[in-house]
Amino acid sequence: MNFRKLIALAILAGIIVLPSFAKVLRVEVNRRGTILNGKTFGQSGAYEWIQGTVWFGIDPINIYNARIVDLELAPVNENGLVEASANFEVLQPLDPLKRKGLGLVEVSNRGGKFSLRYFNRATARSLQPDNPDAFGDGLLMRKGLTVIWIGWQFDVPDQTGMLRLEAPIAKNRDGSAITGLVRSDWTLDQPTKTLKLGHHAQVGYPVADAQSPYNVLTIRNGRNAPREIVPRENWKFAIEKDGKVNPDKFHIYSETGFKEGYIYELVYLSKDPPVVGMGLAAIRDIAAYAKYDKNSLFPVRQIMAAGVSQTGRFLRHFIYQGFNTDEQGQKVYDGMMIITAGAGRGSFNHRFAQPSRDAHRYSAFFYPTDIFPFSGVDQLDTETGKTDGLYSHQLIPNQIPKIFYVNTGYEYWGRSASLIHTTPDGTADIKLQPHERIFVLSSGQHFVWRFPPGKRDIMVDHRIYRGDPLDYSVNYRALLVSLVSWVSGRLPQVSLYPRISNGELVPVSKENFPPIPGVEYPKVTQVPYRVDYGPMWNQGIILYQPPTLGDEYPCLVPRLDKYGNDLEGIRNVEISVPLATYFPWNLRTGYKGGSHELTDFMGTFLPFPRDEKEKRKWQDPRPAIRTLYSGKTEYLEKVGKAADLLIGQGFVLKEDRNYLLSKASERWEWIVERKVKSRE
């Protein structure tokens, strides 16, 4: 048993008393007022909006902070605490007597907000207190939830409305700057002369010395293709603006240009790393403040967290590194909804970490995202001899929250999701823990796509489209309500996901794709590797850039029904009463490089032939729509019955039945009744 576990047991036995510092040092409110002019939301009444800044103080000698990389190298205040600050926003019932005592912390994805769109069906992307579009149908408010947003990511651009953490810089013990290697990569689908070091909109680490021999740019023509060094005289740290090329620490520039169809990778020397892992402490301590501080501005008795994609991976990392216990040894989150995270964690707590970096089949390669362990239960990786699990490092075991893992079909192809419920060798199912549920949204792509498709979505005539418009937003709403009930003591639905034992989960080579003319099928999925980041990786320091790759972990995909839709999982009305095939994957057809690889996040949409004439013309093995349904009336009747079944299973709210029927009507009119010249 290691030293930290001995201390944890001593704490539980009452032998050791830790210092009792306030982890939220102070809160400054910048704006406060009612939303929508005091509009009431059922029994919850009117809601207020609070916006401000919170200052955290993290104790570097506290056992529950021991995993924060470089915390001991950060500056401390007069009380020996490491300080950080973040902006926050809160929605809560205005009347304290109408508050239900249940909070929801949204772990913001790259500084934005998703909860009001995912759960309230809001259409505005920002929280505007006087804009009805920002609040949708008010589901979260009608349920009486206190909704909390807090900055946790240090590299978010300093823009209005973005949530951001101000983290301290780590220094060597003698006060000198810490240096290290940072890696950036780009999959170029069009030529350019300038590349940004940061991922997407995030602020990258600046180069420390533009002339350092450690700065190496390579080019390759495939995911695992050999790297070729780009001569140093062909590029420089600079940016072109207004016709002038100026030195710049955050971009690289090439006069001859970076070529379309290739992968570029830069390893460079940087310095002054922020203590990135304080973002994990911020998400922990804002919840502990709300739950346990008697002076909290937004008090709750129980609290949940929700994360989507990047921040779903963040929550998996949060659990894995034991952050669901605050500095006083108290349980923080009671429930978590981890959305579209697949089997990933991420770059959330190591030196020179880049939290925005993810992992796809053909972009953002080999960052510490998809790394063992993948499942909650302890498992042995027979290749490495290592045993580990997501829940193994919680110092007080009974403080694991109730967790919903919610993935779409895409995560099985693009995010290695099968590994969260299979053995590492992909040969058998594993038994889930009592506090976890897994739900798969059959045939969905990574996010809900627009409908109807536009001209730019057409891949083949008007038959095949890039972008899978299956609308599973109704499932997010129902599952959130179910998680609320579970946290309050009521057992939720049983898990619903494909299993090896039932023949519902198979290798790609054994997938039963329907032989649809014009469709090229994938031969690969995103796969994790046994990766070597160097001898100091266990201390959160990467020395090997790029890392050394070992063997792959096998990933499996859901088996298909006779129409090509996923066979198991939550089969929404688009699947159970079909007018089309919804593939949760899409190939990079039409791109110059990696055309047989997977498109990030996207699925493929293939309407059925409308009648026998189209079926013969397309030589399509799928049935004609007119042979499945006598007309729109029968189709909508079947949709209604399918919706009722989903409502009875708890996967759709009763109030969303009309929404499903309305969307079904739109689908029928666009797929069956519209006139398309090229389809005639």
XYZ file of C-alpha atoms in Angstrom:
680
model
C 0.000 0.000 0.000
C 1.441 3.396 -0.954
C 2.003 6.353 1.375
C -0.978 8.356 0.135
C -3.366 5.480 0.748
C -1.995 5.088 4.263
C -2.694 8.764 4.919
C -6.200 8.407 3.492
C -6.902 5.518 5.864
C -5.540 7.571 8.737
C -7.899 10.400 7.832
C -10.840 8.005 7.800
C -9.793 6.671 11.206
C -9.676 10.174 12.632
C -5.934 10.092 13.264
C -4.972 13.038 11.043
C -6.730 16.382 10.794
C -5.935 18.391 7.672
C -5.761 22.200 7.656
C -9.214 23.682 7.118
C -8.563 26.514 4.668
C -11.407 27.921 2.581
C -10.836 26.694 -0.977
C -12.931 29.475 -2.478
C -11.108 32.487 -1.086
C -13.530 35.106 -2.328
C -16.248 35.736 -4.878
C -16.757 39.003 -6.717
C -20.146 39.600 -8.353
C -20.063 41.796 -11.435
C -23.688 41.474 -12.565
C -26.804 40.116 -10.948
C -30.450 40.281 -11.939
C -33.494 38.345 -13.094
C -33.697 36.728 -16.520
C -36.396 37.425 -19.121
C -37.883 40.251 -17.025
C -38.824 37.910 -14.193
C -40.511 35.216 -16.295
C -41.637 32.313 -14.110
C -40.745 28.677 -14.797
C -43.505 26.581 -13.254
C -43.114 25.942 -9.523
C -39.526 27.228 -9.662
C -40.717 30.779 -10.217
C -38.425 33.449 -11.615
C -34.697 32.856 -12.108
C -31.745 35.081 -11.396
C -28.437 35.301 -13.234
C -25.170 35.903 -11.408
C -21.926 36.702 -13.200
C -18.558 37.313 -11.589
C -15.106 36.052 -10.647
C -14.062 33.472 -8.075
C -10.618 33.107 -6.484
C -9.410 29.682 -5.422
C -6.704 28.813 -2.902
C -5.207 25.343 -3.335
C -3.137 23.799 -0.546
C -0.045 22.192 -2.142
C 0.572 19.872 0.830
C -2.988 18.541 1.039
C -3.194 14.858 0.120
C -6.161 15.444 -2.187
C -4.089 17.856 -4.300
C -1.101 15.536 -4.625
C -1.929 14.618 -8.215
C -1.864 18.207 -9.531
C 1.292 18.280 -11.629
C 3.755 21.093 -10.739
C 1.535 22.455 -7.952
C 4.521 22.405 -5.597
C 6.422 24.628 -8.083
C 3.761 27.356 -8.210
C 3.930 30.587 -6.148
C 1.995 30.651 -2.855
C 0.275 33.435 -0.915
C 0.898 34.375 2.726
C -1.150 31.350 3.841
C 0.843 28.928 1.732
C -1.943 28.480 -0.842
C -1.576 28.480 -4.616
C -4.084 30.926 -6.075
C -6.048 30.840 -9.325
C -9.100 32.733 -10.517
C -11.901 32.064 -12.965
C -14.994 33.777 -14.272
C -18.325 32.135 -13.486
C -22.025 32.377 -14.274
C -24.959 30.943 -12.335
C -28.686 30.542 -12.889
C -30.796 29.794 -9.822
C -34.386 30.322 -8.638
C -34.732 33.870 -7.375
C -36.773 32.814 -4.342
C -34.612 30.750 -1.938
C -37.717 28.877 -0.797
C -38.269 27.573 -4.334
C -34.772 26.176 -4.764
C -34.709 22.390 -4.794
C -31.137 22.130 -3.569
C -29.837 20.363 -6.674
C -27.038 21.905 -8.737
C -25.652 21.177 -12.183
C -22.083 22.214 -12.998
C -21.505 22.341 -16.736
C -17.862 21.650 -17.526
C -17.495 24.180 -20.310
C -16.251 22.882 -23.657
C -13.403 25.190 -24.747
C -14.883 28.171 -22.926
C -18.410 27.937 -24.348
C -21.741 26.769 -22.931
C -23.782 23.788 -24.080
C -26.320 22.941 -21.343
C -29.046 25.330 -22.433
C -28.822 24.043 -26.015
C -28.537 20.364 -25.096
C -31.170 20.251 -22.378
C -33.404 23.296 -22.972
C -33.266 23.162 -26.772
C -32.116 26.796 -26.797
C -31.032 28.236 -30.131
C -28.780 31.084 -28.947
C -25.161 30.041 -28.366
C -24.511 32.540 -25.558
C -26.289 33.227 -22.290
C -28.155 36.502 -22.785
C -30.459 37.242 -19.821
C -33.022 39.122 -21.921
C -33.084 36.793 -24.943
C -35.765 34.044 -24.929
C -33.754 32.072 -27.503
C -31.036 31.583 -24.888
C -33.350 29.567 -22.625
C -35.408 27.447 -25.021
C -38.290 25.682 -23.314
C -36.749 26.150 -19.854
C -36.499 22.442 -18.914
C -33.583 22.989 -16.516
C -35.426 25.866 -14.882
C -38.716 24.003 -14.640
C -36.825 21.225 -12.839
C -35.554 23.811 -10.357
C -31.860 23.209 -11.009
C -29.138 25.648 -10.051
C -26.922 25.763 -13.140
C -23.265 26.723 -12.669
C -20.581 27.550 -15.226
C -16.955 28.108 -14.209
C -13.759 28.632 -16.181
C -11.316 25.719 -15.903
C -9.236 25.901 -19.099
C -6.239 28.251 -19.112
C -5.731 28.598 -22.887
C -9.183 29.857 -23.875
C -9.019 33.133 -25.836
C -9.751 36.218 -23.759
C -13.111 36.983 -25.375
C -16.426 38.237 -24.025
C -18.632 35.434 -22.781
C -15.879 32.805 -22.733
C -15.121 30.952 -19.489
C -11.444 30.963 -18.591
C -9.099 30.010 -15.750
C -6.176 32.232 -14.779
C -3.612 29.665 -13.644
C -0.211 30.376 -12.045
C 3.085 29.650 -13.792
C 5.347 26.919 -12.433
C 9.040 27.725 -11.926
C 12.060 25.665 -10.978
C 12.836 25.761 -7.262
C 15.636 28.259 -7.891
C 13.160 30.594 -9.624
C 14.385 29.909 -13.143
C 12.034 29.176 -16.023
C 10.913 25.609 -16.700
C 11.410 24.612 -20.324
C 10.097 21.633 -22.247
C 9.037 20.283 -25.614
C 5.581 20.999 -27.008
C 4.025 19.344 -30.047
C 1.474 20.711 -32.529
C 0.070 19.019 -35.617
C -2.142 19.919 -38.539
C -4.031 17.898 -41.172
C -4.162 20.262 -44.135
C -7.189 20.071 -46.398
C -6.210 23.270 -48.190
C -2.856 24.993 -48.745
C -1.779 27.811 -46.449
C 1.296 29.858 -45.609
C 0.602 30.233 -41.880
C -0.144 27.689 -39.168
C -1.257 28.486 -35.624
C 0.495 26.647 -32.781
C -2.664 26.362 -30.669
C -5.414 23.822 -31.304
C -8.522 25.294 -32.938
C -9.183 28.697 -31.320
C -7.081 27.972 -28.229
C -3.965 29.973 -27.407
C -0.863 27.861 -28.011
C 2.328 27.755 -26.018
C 4.792 30.355 -27.359
C 8.161 29.237 -28.685
C 10.887 29.988 -26.130
C 13.770 30.242 -28.596
C 12.971 30.488 -32.290
C 16.488 29.344 -33.196
C 16.622 26.321 -30.878
C 17.777 23.073 -32.533
C 14.902 21.372 -30.666
C 12.434 23.058 -33.038
C 11.728 20.441 -35.727
C 8.966 20.454 -38.358
C 8.074 17.246 -40.175
C 5.708 16.279 -42.977
C 4.063 12.915 -43.741
C 1.338 11.673 -46.061
C -0.564 9.393 -43.700
C -1.433 8.698 -40.084
C 1.390 6.198 -39.541
C 3.547 7.193 -42.510
C 7.237 7.990 -41.932
C 8.029 11.587 -41.036
C 10.289 13.699 -43.221
C 12.018 16.765 -41.778
C 11.128 20.063 -43.440
C 14.373 22.011 -43.965
C 14.714 24.779 -41.392
C 15.269 27.425 -44.061
C 11.811 26.659 -45.503
C 9.849 27.917 -42.484
C 10.077 30.276 -39.501
C 8.170 31.448 -36.436
C 6.256 34.310 -38.005
C 2.876 35.465 -39.230
C 1.767 37.255 -42.375
C -0.525 40.220 -41.815
C -1.424 43.094 -44.138
C 1.108 41.862 -46.659
C 3.981 41.857 -44.176
C 5.708 38.912 -42.516
C 6.651 39.578 -38.900
C 8.262 37.359 -36.242
C 5.655 35.719 -34.000
C 5.857 33.255 -31.094
C 2.477 31.632 -31.764
C 2.597 30.854 -35.516
C 4.866 29.340 -38.150
C 5.134 30.667 -41.687
C 6.412 29.326 -45.001
C 6.899 31.530 -48.044
C 6.462 28.524 -50.332
C 3.444 27.377 -48.343
C 2.344 24.283 -46.456
C 0.907 21.715 -48.850
C -2.640 20.416 -48.995
C -3.134 16.703 -48.319
C -0.303 16.299 -45.826
C 0.108 16.088 -42.074
C 2.546 18.577 -40.543
C 3.928 18.118 -37.044
C 6.019 20.595 -35.095
C 8.023 19.834 -31.955
C 9.394 22.993 -30.364
C 10.889 24.372 -27.174
C 8.622 26.399 -24.886
C 8.851 27.670 -21.313
C 6.809 28.810 -18.308
C 4.099 26.122 -18.150
C 0.939 27.049 -16.236
C -0.307 24.589 -13.621
C -2.900 23.121 -15.984
C -4.239 20.605 -13.440
C -5.687 23.428 -11.347
C -8.604 23.257 -13.768
C -9.533 19.925 -12.169
C -9.372 21.556 -8.731
C -11.548 24.455 -9.942
C -14.316 22.064 -11.060
C -14.009 20.235 -7.747
C -13.909 23.299 -5.506
C -16.719 25.300 -7.099
C -18.991 22.321 -6.420
C -17.679 21.947 -2.852
C -18.282 25.679 -2.305
C -21.875 25.396 -3.497
C -22.472 22.239 -1.479
C -20.664 22.870 1.804
C -19.866 26.562 2.297
C -22.544 28.163 4.506
C -21.827 31.509 2.820
C -22.289 30.204 -0.722
C -24.080 32.567 -3.115
C -25.672 29.558 -4.798
C -26.142 26.872 -2.114
C -27.138 23.307 -2.998
C -27.453 20.039 -1.085
C -26.579 17.749 -3.986
C -24.718 18.471 -7.185
C -24.168 16.925 -10.611
C -21.697 17.585 -13.410
C -22.212 17.410 -17.162
C -19.513 17.305 -19.822
C -19.728 16.858 -23.578
C -16.995 15.534 -25.883
C -13.823 17.284 -24.617
C -15.335 17.851 -21.201
C -16.886 14.407 -21.059
C -13.288 13.223 -21.334
C -12.392 15.785 -18.660
C -14.868 14.187 -16.242
C -13.433 10.727 -16.930
C -10.005 12.180 -16.135
C -11.423 13.909 -13.032
C -12.682 10.579 -11.708
C -9.532 8.683 -12.679
C -7.285 11.086 -10.788
C -9.423 10.990 -7.657
C -10.786 14.538 -7.652
C -14.269 13.743 -6.369
C -13.081 14.344 -2.812
C -12.445 17.915 -1.657
C -9.584 19.025 0.594
C -11.622 18.201 3.715
C -12.252 14.641 2.546
C -15.880 15.302 1.586
C -17.641 13.852 -1.447
C -18.130 16.464 -4.152
C -20.313 15.327 -7.069
C -23.316 13.073 -6.542
C -23.942 12.425 -10.235
C -22.289 12.892 -13.628
C -23.558 12.871 -17.192
C -20.577 12.092 -19.411
C -21.585 12.715 -23.020
C -19.827 11.545 -26.223
C -16.466 11.029 -24.511
C -15.920 7.516 -25.852
C -13.003 5.825 -24.090
C -10.960 9.000 -23.813
C -9.477 11.142 -21.120
C -7.095 13.932 -22.084
C -4.372 16.532 -21.623
C -5.785 18.028 -18.458
C -3.005 17.583 -15.931
C 0.551 17.326 -17.178
C 3.363 19.776 -17.853
C 2.734 21.758 -21.054
C -0.669 20.066 -21.386
C -2.985 21.233 -24.167
C -6.544 20.574 -22.910
C -8.139 21.178 -26.306
C -6.186 18.441 -28.067
C -8.318 15.397 -28.776
C -7.770 12.293 -30.881
C -9.304 11.287 -34.184
C -8.501 8.857 -36.919
C -7.072 11.621 -39.126
C -6.290 14.605 -36.907
C -4.752 15.403 -33.489
C -2.501 12.361 -33.414
C -1.096 10.501 -30.402
C -1.777 12.999 -27.627
C -2.475 11.451 -24.183
C -6.191 11.127 -24.878
C -7.025 7.472 -25.506
C -4.788 5.753 -22.981
C -5.267 2.811 -20.632
C -7.326 2.316 -18.479
C -10.595 2.747 -20.352
C -13.212 1.142 -18.095
C -14.322 1.768 -14.543
C -13.524 -1.695 -13.242
C -9.888 -2.688 -12.653
C -8.568 -4.640 -15.630
C -5.282 -6.278 -16.514
C -3.583 -5.281 -19.750
C -1.837 -8.528 -20.500
C 0.499 -6.848 -23.004
C 1.982 -4.478 -20.404
C 1.194 -6.361 -17.192
C -0.488 -3.244 -15.777
C -3.762 -3.389 -13.816
C -5.814 -0.206 -13.527
C -9.319 1.249 -13.710
C -11.011 4.637 -13.776
C -12.162 4.285 -10.168
C -8.895 2.936 -8.742
C -7.434 6.231 -7.542
C -10.296 7.655 -5.521
C -8.761 7.676 -2.034
C -12.170 7.257 -0.401
C -13.843 4.570 -2.555
C -17.469 5.237 -1.591
C -17.244 8.733 -3.054
C -17.657 7.751 -6.698
C -20.722 9.559 -8.158
C -23.577 7.952 -10.031
C -22.552 8.149 -13.684
C -24.350 8.067 -17.032
C -21.975 7.392 -19.942
C -23.823 8.499 -23.080
C -22.242 7.854 -26.474
C -23.475 7.920 -30.045
C -22.651 5.417 -32.743
C -19.822 7.710 -33.864
C -17.871 7.178 -30.652
C -17.505 3.488 -31.502
C -15.901 4.391 -34.827
C -14.118 7.611 -33.930
C -13.605 7.556 -30.137
C -12.887 3.878 -29.263
C -16.044 3.635 -27.130
C -16.211 -0.177 -27.067
C -13.269 -0.247 -24.654
C -15.344 1.242 -21.827
C -17.286 -2.035 -21.575
C -14.992 -4.722 -22.997
C -11.737 -6.292 -21.911
C -8.601 -4.529 -23.203
C -8.077 -7.270 -25.778
C -11.613 -6.792 -27.106
C -12.648 -10.420 -26.597
C -15.299 -10.204 -23.860
C -17.833 -7.954 -22.168
C -17.184 -6.740 -18.633
C -19.615 -6.318 -15.780
C -20.579 -2.716 -15.036
C -20.385 -1.213 -11.564
C -23.646 -0.478 -9.656
C -23.050 3.276 -9.861
C -22.661 3.419 -13.653
C -24.956 3.161 -16.650
C -24.020 3.113 -20.336
C -26.397 4.320 -23.028
C -25.701 4.325 -26.757
C -27.633 6.576 -29.132
C -27.846 4.220 -32.098
C -26.549 5.471 -35.460
C -25.956 9.034 -34.249
C -22.941 11.073 -35.270
C -20.917 13.007 -32.674
C -23.367 15.939 -32.535
C -26.878 16.577 -33.841
C -26.590 17.731 -37.455
C -28.811 20.057 -39.421
C -31.857 18.872 -41.320
C -32.526 19.093 -44.166
C -29.058 18.699 -45.657
C -27.700 21.510 -47.800
C -26.073 21.433 -51.234
C -22.599 21.381 -49.707
C -23.509 18.140 -47.891
C -24.116 16.187 -51.115
C -21.551 13.456 -51.733
C -23.313 11.456 -54.484
C -26.178 12.998 -56.476
C -29.089 13.489 -54.041
C -28.657 10.020 -52.571
C -25.696 10.249 -50.208
C -24.911 13.137 -47.859
C -22.045 14.025 -45.525
C -23.607 14.642 -42.115
C -25.982 12.376 -40.196
C -29.100 14.370 -39.155
C -30.497 11.849 -36.655
C -31.943 14.010 -33.856
C -31.200 12.401 -30.495
C -31.504 15.646 -28.499
C -34.670 14.228 -26.934
C -32.568 11.491 -25.302
C -30.247 13.976 -23.599
C -33.231 15.703 -22.027
C -34.834 12.492 -20.781
C -31.568 11.054 -19.479
C -30.796 14.229 -17.549
C -34.193 14.015 -15.851
C -33.489 10.348 -15.105
C -30.095 11.211 -13.590
C -31.754 13.836 -11.388
C -34.106 11.124 -10.123
C -31.232 8.688 -9.560
C -29.298 11.235 -7.507
C -32.477 11.703 -5.470
C -32.681 7.959 -4.797
C -34.745 6.432 -7.612
C -33.118 3.711 -9.713
C -32.775 4.621 -13.407
C -33.185 2.555 -16.551
C -30.873 -0.363 -17.119
C -27.930 0.210 -19.441
C -28.528 -0.124 -23.163
C -25.490 -0.747 -25.339
C -24.170 -3.424 -27.751
C -22.484 -6.497 -26.300
C -20.052 -9.052 -27.658
C -21.976 -11.907 -26.047
C -25.119 -11.037 -27.995
C -23.340 -10.638 -31.330
C -24.072 -6.903 -31.314
C -20.450 -5.736 -31.199
C -18.027 -6.850 -33.912
C -14.676 -6.036 -35.523
C -14.885 -3.765 -38.572
C -13.817 -6.669 -40.771
C -16.954 -8.568 -39.763
C -19.432 -5.695 -40.029
C -22.524 -6.575 -42.092
C -22.647 -3.514 -44.353
C -25.542 -3.505 -46.833
C -24.272 -3.558 -50.452
C -25.481 -0.076 -51.434
C -24.047 1.085 -54.788
C -21.922 4.220 -54.540
C -21.084 3.723 -50.866
C -17.491 3.029 -49.849
C -17.249 1.449 -46.423
C -14.604 2.108 -43.773
C -11.921 -0.456 -43.024
C -10.585 1.269 -39.900
C -11.636 2.866 -36.636
C -9.838 5.255 -34.327
C -7.640 3.089 -32.098
C -5.651 3.781 -28.938
C -2.060 2.630 -28.643
C 0.181 1.517 -25.854
C 2.159 4.745 -25.859
C 5.512 5.637 -24.335
C 5.764 9.333 -23.444
C 9.100 8.883 -21.704
C 10.495 7.899 -18.291
C 8.954 10.887 -16.467
C 5.393 10.414 -17.706
C 4.324 9.004 -14.330
C 5.251 12.438 -12.933
C 3.232 14.230 -15.607
C 6.187 15.221 -17.787
C 6.436 14.224 -21.461
C 10.014 13.748 -22.689
C 9.311 11.860 -25.930
C 7.866 14.172 -28.585
C 6.419 12.585 -30.627
C 5.788 9.574 -28.381
C 6.796 5.999 -29.177
C 3.835 3.874 -30.249
C 3.317 0.277 -29.180
C 0.550 -2.136 -30.095
C -3.019 -1.056 -30.756
C -5.977 -1.827 -28.520
C -8.713 -3.539 -30.585
C -11.919 -1.530 -30.979
C -15.287 -2.972 -31.957
C -18.318 -1.400 -33.648
C -22.091 -1.933 -33.364
C -23.569 -4.549 -35.676
C -26.126 -3.294 -38.190
C -29.738 -4.158 -38.934
C -30.876 -5.069 -42.454
C -31.141 -1.393 -43.423
C -27.639 -0.498 -42.249
C -28.652 1.208 -39.002
C -27.170 0.265 -35.620
C -28.880 -2.783 -34.203
C -28.578 -2.104 -30.467
C -28.871 0.918 -28.196
C -31.512 3.629 -27.938
C -33.130 3.314 -31.358
C -34.897 6.564 -31.983
C -37.883 6.919 -34.301
C -35.631 7.625 -37.296
C -34.234 4.096 -36.843
C -37.271 2.142 -35.688
C -39.541 3.723 -38.341
C -36.954 4.338 -41.053
C -36.928 6.472 -44.158
C -33.150 6.353 -44.466
C -29.908 4.775 -43.381
C -27.935 6.726 -40.799
C -24.284 5.719 -40.733
C -22.474 7.272 -37.735
C -19.204 7.389 -39.721
C -18.146 9.263 -42.835
C -15.141 8.795 -45.096
C -12.954 11.690 -46.216
C -14.044 11.173 -49.815
C -13.065 14.183 -51.907
C -10.194 15.288 -49.695
C -6.706 15.195 -51.175
C -5.168 13.357 -48.241
C -6.507 10.430 -46.240
C -9.555 9.924 -48.451
C -10.124 6.431 -47.025
C -9.870 7.635 -43.432
C -12.728 8.825 -41.210
C -14.040 12.386 -41.227
C -13.847 13.890 -37.736
C -17.192 13.795 -35.891
C -19.354 13.250 -38.991
C -21.790 10.591 -40.161
C -23.413 9.731 -43.511
C -27.079 10.051 -44.531
C -28.660 7.881 -47.228
C -32.424 8.252 -47.851
C -34.207 5.115 -49.029
C -35.419 5.044 -52.637
C -38.888 6.536 -52.692
C -40.459 3.993 -55.036
C -39.661 0.909 -57.091
C -38.523 3.031 -60.038
C -35.835 4.698 -57.944
C -34.926 1.381 -56.336
C -34.247 -0.161 -59.771
C -32.424 2.944 -60.994
C -30.103 2.993 -57.974
C -29.890 -0.841 -57.756
C -30.492 -0.290 -54.063
C -31.022 -3.404 -51.888
C -32.998 -1.397 -49.324
C -36.802 -1.242 -49.617
C -38.644 1.560 -51.381
C -40.453 3.871 -48.957
C -43.778 3.419 -50.761
C -43.620 -0.328 -50.034
C -43.034 0.280 -46.312
C -45.821 2.826 -45.751
C -49.043 3.511 -47.584
C -48.509 7.215 -47.073
C -47.631 9.934 -44.608
C -50.547 9.140 -42.310
C -49.450 5.552 -41.707
C -45.847 6.672 -41.304
C -46.751 9.202 -38.608
C -48.950 6.650 -36.834
C -45.971 4.297 -36.588
C -43.728 7.148 -35.432
C -46.233 7.929 -32.682
C -46.190 4.319 -31.474
C -42.392 4.238 -31.531
C -42.293 7.514 -29.582
C -44.661 6.080 -26.978
C -42.366 3.084 -26.546
C -39.355 5.373 -25.983
C -41.383 7.414 -23.499
C -42.301 4.247 -21.607
C -38.626 3.251 -21.486
C -37.657 6.656 -20.100
C -35.569 7.666 -23.128
C -37.942 10.428 -24.275
C -39.982 12.847 -22.182
C -43.725 12.776 -22.692
C -43.637 16.503 -23.450
C -41.358 15.820 -26.442
C -43.801 13.542 -28.279
C -45.175 16.341 -30.457
C -41.636 17.487 -31.231
C -40.842 14.026 -32.599
C -44.008 13.952 -34.715
C -43.298 17.412 -36.102
C -39.750 16.420 -37.051
C -41.051 13.191 -38.609
C -43.467 15.175 -40.739
C -40.605 17.349 -41.978
C -38.571 14.259 -42.845
C -41.388 12.716 -44.846
C -41.981 15.889 -46.807
C -38.297 16.399 -47.601
C -37.386 12.789 -48.379
C -40.586 11.537 -50.010
C -42.591 14.456 -51.343
C -40.087 17.047 -52.517
C -39.212 17.186 -56.190
C -35.522 16.841 -56.952
C -34.579 17.016 -60.621
C -31.582 14.730 -60.329
C -33.676 12.058 -58.580
C -36.350 11.891 -61.274
